[in-house]
mmCIF file of C-alpha atoms in Angstrom:
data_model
loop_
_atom_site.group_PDB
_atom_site.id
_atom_site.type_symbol
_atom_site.label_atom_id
_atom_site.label_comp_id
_atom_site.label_asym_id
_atom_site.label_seq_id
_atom_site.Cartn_x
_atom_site.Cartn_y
_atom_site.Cartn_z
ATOM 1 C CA UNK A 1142 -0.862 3.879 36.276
ATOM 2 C CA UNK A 1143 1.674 1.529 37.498
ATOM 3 C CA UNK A 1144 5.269 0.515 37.271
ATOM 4 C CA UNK A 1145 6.717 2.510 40.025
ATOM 5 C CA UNK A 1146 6.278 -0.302 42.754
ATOM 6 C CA UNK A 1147 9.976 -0.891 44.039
ATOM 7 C CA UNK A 1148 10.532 -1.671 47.668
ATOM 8 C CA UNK A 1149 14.315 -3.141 47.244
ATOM 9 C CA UNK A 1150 15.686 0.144 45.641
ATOM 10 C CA UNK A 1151 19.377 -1.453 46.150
ATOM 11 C CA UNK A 1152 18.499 -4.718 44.014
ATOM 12 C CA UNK A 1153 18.706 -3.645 40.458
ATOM 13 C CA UNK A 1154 16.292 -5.351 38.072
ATOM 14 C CA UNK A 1155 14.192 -4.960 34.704
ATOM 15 C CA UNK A 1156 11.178 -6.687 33.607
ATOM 16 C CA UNK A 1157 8.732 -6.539 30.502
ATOM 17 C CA UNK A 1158 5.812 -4.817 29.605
ATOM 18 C CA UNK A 1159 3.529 -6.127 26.727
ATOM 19 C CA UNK A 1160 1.052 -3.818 24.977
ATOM 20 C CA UNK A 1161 -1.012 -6.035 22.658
ATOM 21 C CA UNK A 1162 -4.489 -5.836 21.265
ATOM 22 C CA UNK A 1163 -6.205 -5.778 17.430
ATOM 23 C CA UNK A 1164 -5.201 -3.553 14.671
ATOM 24 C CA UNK A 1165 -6.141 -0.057 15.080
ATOM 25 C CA UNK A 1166 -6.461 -0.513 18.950
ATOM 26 C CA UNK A 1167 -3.146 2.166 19.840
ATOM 27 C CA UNK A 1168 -0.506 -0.524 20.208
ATOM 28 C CA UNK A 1169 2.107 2.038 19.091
ATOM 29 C CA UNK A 1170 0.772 4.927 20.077
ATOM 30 C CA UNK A 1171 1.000 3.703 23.346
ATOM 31 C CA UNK A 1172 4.332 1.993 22.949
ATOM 32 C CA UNK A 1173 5.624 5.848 21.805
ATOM 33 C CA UNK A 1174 3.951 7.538 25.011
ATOM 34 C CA UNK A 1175 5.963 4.674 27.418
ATOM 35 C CA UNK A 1176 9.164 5.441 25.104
ATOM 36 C CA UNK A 1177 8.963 9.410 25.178
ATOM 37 C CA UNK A 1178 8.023 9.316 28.760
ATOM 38 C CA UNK A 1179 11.314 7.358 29.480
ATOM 39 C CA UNK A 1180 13.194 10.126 27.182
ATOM 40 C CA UNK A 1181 11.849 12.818 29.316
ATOM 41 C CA UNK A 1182 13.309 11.177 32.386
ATOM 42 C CA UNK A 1183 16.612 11.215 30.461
ATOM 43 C CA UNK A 1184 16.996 7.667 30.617
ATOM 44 C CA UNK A 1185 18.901 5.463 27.303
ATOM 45 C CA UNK A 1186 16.217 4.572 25.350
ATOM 46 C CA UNK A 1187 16.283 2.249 22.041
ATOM 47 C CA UNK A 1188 13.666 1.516 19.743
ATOM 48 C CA UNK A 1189 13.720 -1.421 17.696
ATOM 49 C CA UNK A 1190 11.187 -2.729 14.709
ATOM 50 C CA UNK A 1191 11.682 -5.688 12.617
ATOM 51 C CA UNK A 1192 13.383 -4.955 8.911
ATOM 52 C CA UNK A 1193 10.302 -5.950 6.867
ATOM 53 C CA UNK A 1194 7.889 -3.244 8.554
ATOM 54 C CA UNK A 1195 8.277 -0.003 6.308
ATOM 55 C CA UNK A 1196 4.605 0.671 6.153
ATOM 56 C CA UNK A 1197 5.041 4.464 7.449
ATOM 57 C CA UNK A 1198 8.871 4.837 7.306
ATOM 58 C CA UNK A 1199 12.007 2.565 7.028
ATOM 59 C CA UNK A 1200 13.352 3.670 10.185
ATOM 60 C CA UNK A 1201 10.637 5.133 12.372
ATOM 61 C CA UNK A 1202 8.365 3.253 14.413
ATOM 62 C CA UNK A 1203 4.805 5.424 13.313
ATOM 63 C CA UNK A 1204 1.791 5.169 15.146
ATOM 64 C CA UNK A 1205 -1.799 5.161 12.903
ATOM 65 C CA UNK A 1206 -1.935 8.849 13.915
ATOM 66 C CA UNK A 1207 1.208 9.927 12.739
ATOM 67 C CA UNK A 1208 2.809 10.025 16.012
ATOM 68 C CA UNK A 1209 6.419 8.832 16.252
ATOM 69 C CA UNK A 1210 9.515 8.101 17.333
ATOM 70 C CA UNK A 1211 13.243 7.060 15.634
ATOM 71 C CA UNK A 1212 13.775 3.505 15.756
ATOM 72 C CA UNK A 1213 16.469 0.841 14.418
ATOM 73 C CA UNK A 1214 14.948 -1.385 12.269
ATOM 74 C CA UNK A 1215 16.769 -5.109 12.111
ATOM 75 C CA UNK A 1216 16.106 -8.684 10.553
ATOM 76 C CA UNK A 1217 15.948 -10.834 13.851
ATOM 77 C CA UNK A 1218 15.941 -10.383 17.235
ATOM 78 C CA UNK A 1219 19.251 -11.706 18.019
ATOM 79 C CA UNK A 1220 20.971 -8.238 16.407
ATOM 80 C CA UNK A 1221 18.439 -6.582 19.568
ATOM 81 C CA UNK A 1222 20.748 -8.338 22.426
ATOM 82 C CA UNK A 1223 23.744 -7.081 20.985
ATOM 83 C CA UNK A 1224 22.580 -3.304 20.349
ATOM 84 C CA UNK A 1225 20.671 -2.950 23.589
ATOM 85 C CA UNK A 1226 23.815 -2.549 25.935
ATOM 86 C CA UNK A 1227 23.808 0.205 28.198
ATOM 87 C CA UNK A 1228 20.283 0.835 27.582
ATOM 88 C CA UNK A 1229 17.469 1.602 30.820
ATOM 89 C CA UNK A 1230 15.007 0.837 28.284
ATOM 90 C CA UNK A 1231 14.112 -0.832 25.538
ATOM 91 C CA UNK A 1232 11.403 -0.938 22.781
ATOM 92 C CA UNK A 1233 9.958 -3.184 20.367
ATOM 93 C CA UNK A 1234 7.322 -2.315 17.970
ATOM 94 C CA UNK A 1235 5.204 -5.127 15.785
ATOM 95 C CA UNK A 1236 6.838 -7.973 18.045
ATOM 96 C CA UNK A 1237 4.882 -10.847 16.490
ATOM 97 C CA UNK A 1238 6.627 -10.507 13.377
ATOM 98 C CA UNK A 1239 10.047 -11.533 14.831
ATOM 99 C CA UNK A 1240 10.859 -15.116 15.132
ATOM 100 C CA UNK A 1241 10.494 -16.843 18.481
ATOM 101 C CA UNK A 1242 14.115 -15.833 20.332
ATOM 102 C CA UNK A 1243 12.483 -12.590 20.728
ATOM 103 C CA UNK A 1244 10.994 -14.367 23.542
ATOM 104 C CA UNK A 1245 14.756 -14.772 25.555
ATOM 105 C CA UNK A 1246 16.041 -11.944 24.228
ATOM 106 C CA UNK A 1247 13.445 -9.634 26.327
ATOM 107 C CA UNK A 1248 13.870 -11.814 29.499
ATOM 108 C CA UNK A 1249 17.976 -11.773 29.258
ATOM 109 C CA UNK A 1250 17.422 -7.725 29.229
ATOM 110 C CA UNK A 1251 14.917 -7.710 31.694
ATOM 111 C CA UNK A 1252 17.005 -10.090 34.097
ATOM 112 C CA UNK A 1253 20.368 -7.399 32.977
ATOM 113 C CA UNK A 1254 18.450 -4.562 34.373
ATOM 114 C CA UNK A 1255 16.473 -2.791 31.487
ATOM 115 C CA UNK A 1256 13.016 -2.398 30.963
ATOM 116 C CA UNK A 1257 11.686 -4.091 28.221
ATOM 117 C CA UNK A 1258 8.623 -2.570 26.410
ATOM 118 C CA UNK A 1259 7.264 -5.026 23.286
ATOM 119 C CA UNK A 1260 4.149 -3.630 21.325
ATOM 120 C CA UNK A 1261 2.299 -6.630 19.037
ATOM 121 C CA UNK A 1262 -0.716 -8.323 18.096
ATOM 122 C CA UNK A 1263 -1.678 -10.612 20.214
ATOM 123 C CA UNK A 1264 -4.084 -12.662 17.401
ATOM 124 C CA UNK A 1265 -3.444 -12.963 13.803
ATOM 125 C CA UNK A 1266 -6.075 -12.459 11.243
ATOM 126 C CA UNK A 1267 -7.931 -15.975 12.121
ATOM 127 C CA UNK A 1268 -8.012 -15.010 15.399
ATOM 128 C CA UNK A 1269 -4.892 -17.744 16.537
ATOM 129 C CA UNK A 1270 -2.741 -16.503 18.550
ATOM 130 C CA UNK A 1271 -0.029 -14.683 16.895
ATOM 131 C CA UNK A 1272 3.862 -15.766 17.106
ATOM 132 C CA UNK A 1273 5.776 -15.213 20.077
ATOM 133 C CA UNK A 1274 3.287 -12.884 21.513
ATOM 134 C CA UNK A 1275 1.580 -15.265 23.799
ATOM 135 C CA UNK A 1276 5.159 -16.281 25.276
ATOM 136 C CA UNK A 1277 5.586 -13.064 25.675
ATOM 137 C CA UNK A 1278 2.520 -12.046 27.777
ATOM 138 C CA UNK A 1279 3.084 -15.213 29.986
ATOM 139 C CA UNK A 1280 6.774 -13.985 30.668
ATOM 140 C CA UNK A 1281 5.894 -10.118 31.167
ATOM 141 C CA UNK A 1282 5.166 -8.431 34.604
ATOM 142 C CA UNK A 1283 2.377 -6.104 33.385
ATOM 143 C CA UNK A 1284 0.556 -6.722 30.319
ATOM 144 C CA UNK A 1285 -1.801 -4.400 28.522
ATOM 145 C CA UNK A 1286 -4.139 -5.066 26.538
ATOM 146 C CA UNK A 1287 -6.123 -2.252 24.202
ATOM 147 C CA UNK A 1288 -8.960 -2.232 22.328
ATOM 148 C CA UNK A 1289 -10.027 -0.689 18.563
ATOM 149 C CA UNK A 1290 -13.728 0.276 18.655
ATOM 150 C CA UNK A 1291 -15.497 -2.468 15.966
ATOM 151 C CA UNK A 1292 -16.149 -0.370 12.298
ATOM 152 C CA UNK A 1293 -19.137 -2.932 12.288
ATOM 153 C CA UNK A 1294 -21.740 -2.293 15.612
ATOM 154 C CA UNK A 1295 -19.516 0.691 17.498
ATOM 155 C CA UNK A 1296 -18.547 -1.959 20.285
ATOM 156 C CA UNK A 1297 -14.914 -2.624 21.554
ATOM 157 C CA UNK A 1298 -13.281 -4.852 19.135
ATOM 158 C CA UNK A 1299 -10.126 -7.323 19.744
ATOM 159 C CA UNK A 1300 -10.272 -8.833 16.350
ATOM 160 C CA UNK A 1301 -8.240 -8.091 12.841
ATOM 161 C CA UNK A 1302 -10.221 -8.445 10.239
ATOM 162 C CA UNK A 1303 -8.594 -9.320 6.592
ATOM 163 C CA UNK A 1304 -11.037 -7.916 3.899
ATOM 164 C CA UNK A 1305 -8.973 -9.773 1.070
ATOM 165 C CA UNK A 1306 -8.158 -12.525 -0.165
ATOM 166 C CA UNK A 1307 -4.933 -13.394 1.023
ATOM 167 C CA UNK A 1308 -4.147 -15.924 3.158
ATOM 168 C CA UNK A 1309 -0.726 -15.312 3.900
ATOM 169 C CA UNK A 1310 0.210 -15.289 7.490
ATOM 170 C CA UNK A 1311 2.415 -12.144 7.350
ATOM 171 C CA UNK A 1312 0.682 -9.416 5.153
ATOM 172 C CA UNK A 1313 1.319 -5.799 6.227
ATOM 173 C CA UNK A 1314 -1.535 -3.325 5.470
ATOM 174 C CA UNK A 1315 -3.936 -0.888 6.396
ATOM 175 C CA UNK A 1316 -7.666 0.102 6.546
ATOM 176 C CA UNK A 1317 -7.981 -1.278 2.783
ATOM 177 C CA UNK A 1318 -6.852 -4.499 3.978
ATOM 178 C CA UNK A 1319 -7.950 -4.577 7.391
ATOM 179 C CA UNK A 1320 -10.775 -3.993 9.530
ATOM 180 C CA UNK A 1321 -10.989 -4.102 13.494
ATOM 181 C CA UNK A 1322 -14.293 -6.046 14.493
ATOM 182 C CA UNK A 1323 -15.757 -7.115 18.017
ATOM 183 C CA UNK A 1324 -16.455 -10.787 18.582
ATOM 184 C CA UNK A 1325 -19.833 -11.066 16.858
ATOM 185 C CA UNK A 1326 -19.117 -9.159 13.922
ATOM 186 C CA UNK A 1327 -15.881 -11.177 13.283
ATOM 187 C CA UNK A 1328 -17.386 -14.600 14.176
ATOM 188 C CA UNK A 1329 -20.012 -13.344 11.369
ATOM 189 C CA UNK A 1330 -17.646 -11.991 8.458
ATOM 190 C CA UNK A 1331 -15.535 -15.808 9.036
ATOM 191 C CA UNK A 1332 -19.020 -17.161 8.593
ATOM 192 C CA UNK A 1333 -19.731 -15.680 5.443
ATOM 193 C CA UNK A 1334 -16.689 -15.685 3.983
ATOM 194 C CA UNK A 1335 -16.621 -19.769 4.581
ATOM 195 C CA UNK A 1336 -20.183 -19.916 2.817
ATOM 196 C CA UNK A 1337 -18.439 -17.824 -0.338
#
């Protein structure tokens, strides 16, 4: 796919990787192939996930279809920094909930040597972009972005959908609460939700 580009194998770097997308699009799933890959290759791998995620598990990073891998949750990204040493590579699931030093702490491992792969959603549920992530994506080498298939008209969708009523920012869920939806059918559900 990509990644194995070096010319200068005698200059040791890092960089970052973003995978971001919608809900439902394989954010994780293809954060955990990158991670297991690396693992394979016996290289020091560390997973981290912010402390408020325990959706699936309180210490495993889970992917919608069950796939996973062991990961160290913590409550800001400052505690990342100081357990990443000695790492190759690093990885951070659901990176838009962490606050916005997530942002240096990827490029101070990236400029130590360590690849840095960060898995997030790029929009939040009113389709704004969503916390660090967009800082992220303008300070990563390669950035990926995947797509759920809309549970609306079949196309590709880049949108998460909030089917209640809850306007918190922040509100972890599943298909009860959310729904991934293409452009039209998302600029359509805003539309009638606003005439409700």
């Amino acid at each position: 796919m990509f990644l194995e580009n070096t010319v200068n194998h005698k200059e040791q770097f890092g960089w970052i990787e973003v995978i971001c997308g919608s809900m439902f699009s394989g954010k994780t799933e293809e954060l955990i192939r990158r991670l297991k890959r690396a693992q394979f290759a016996k290289q020091k791998v560390e997973i981290f996930k912010p402390a408020i995620d325990t959706r699936y598990h309180d210490e495993m990073v889970v992917s919608h279809d069950a796939n996973e891998i062991r990961s160290t949750p913590v409550p800001a990204a400052a505690n990342i920094a100081i357990l990443a040493q000695g790492c190759d590579v690093i990885g951070i699931d659901e990176a838009q909930f962490f606050d916005d030093e997530i942002v240096t702490v990827c490029n101070d491992l990236a400029n130590q040597g360590i690849r840095v792969i960060v898995a997030g959603l790029d929009m939040d549920f009113k389709g704004n972009p969503f916390g660090p992530m967009p800082a992220l994506m303008a300070t990563a080498e390669y950035v990926t972005k995947v797509h759920a298939v809309c549970t609306r008209t079949g196309n590709l969708a880049n949108y998460s959908f909030r089917k209640t009523d809850n306007d918190k920012l922040v509100m972890l869920g599943e298909t009860e609460e959310y729904e991934p939806l293409s452009r039209a059918a998302y600029f359509n559900a805003m539309k009638k939700n606003q005439e409700k």
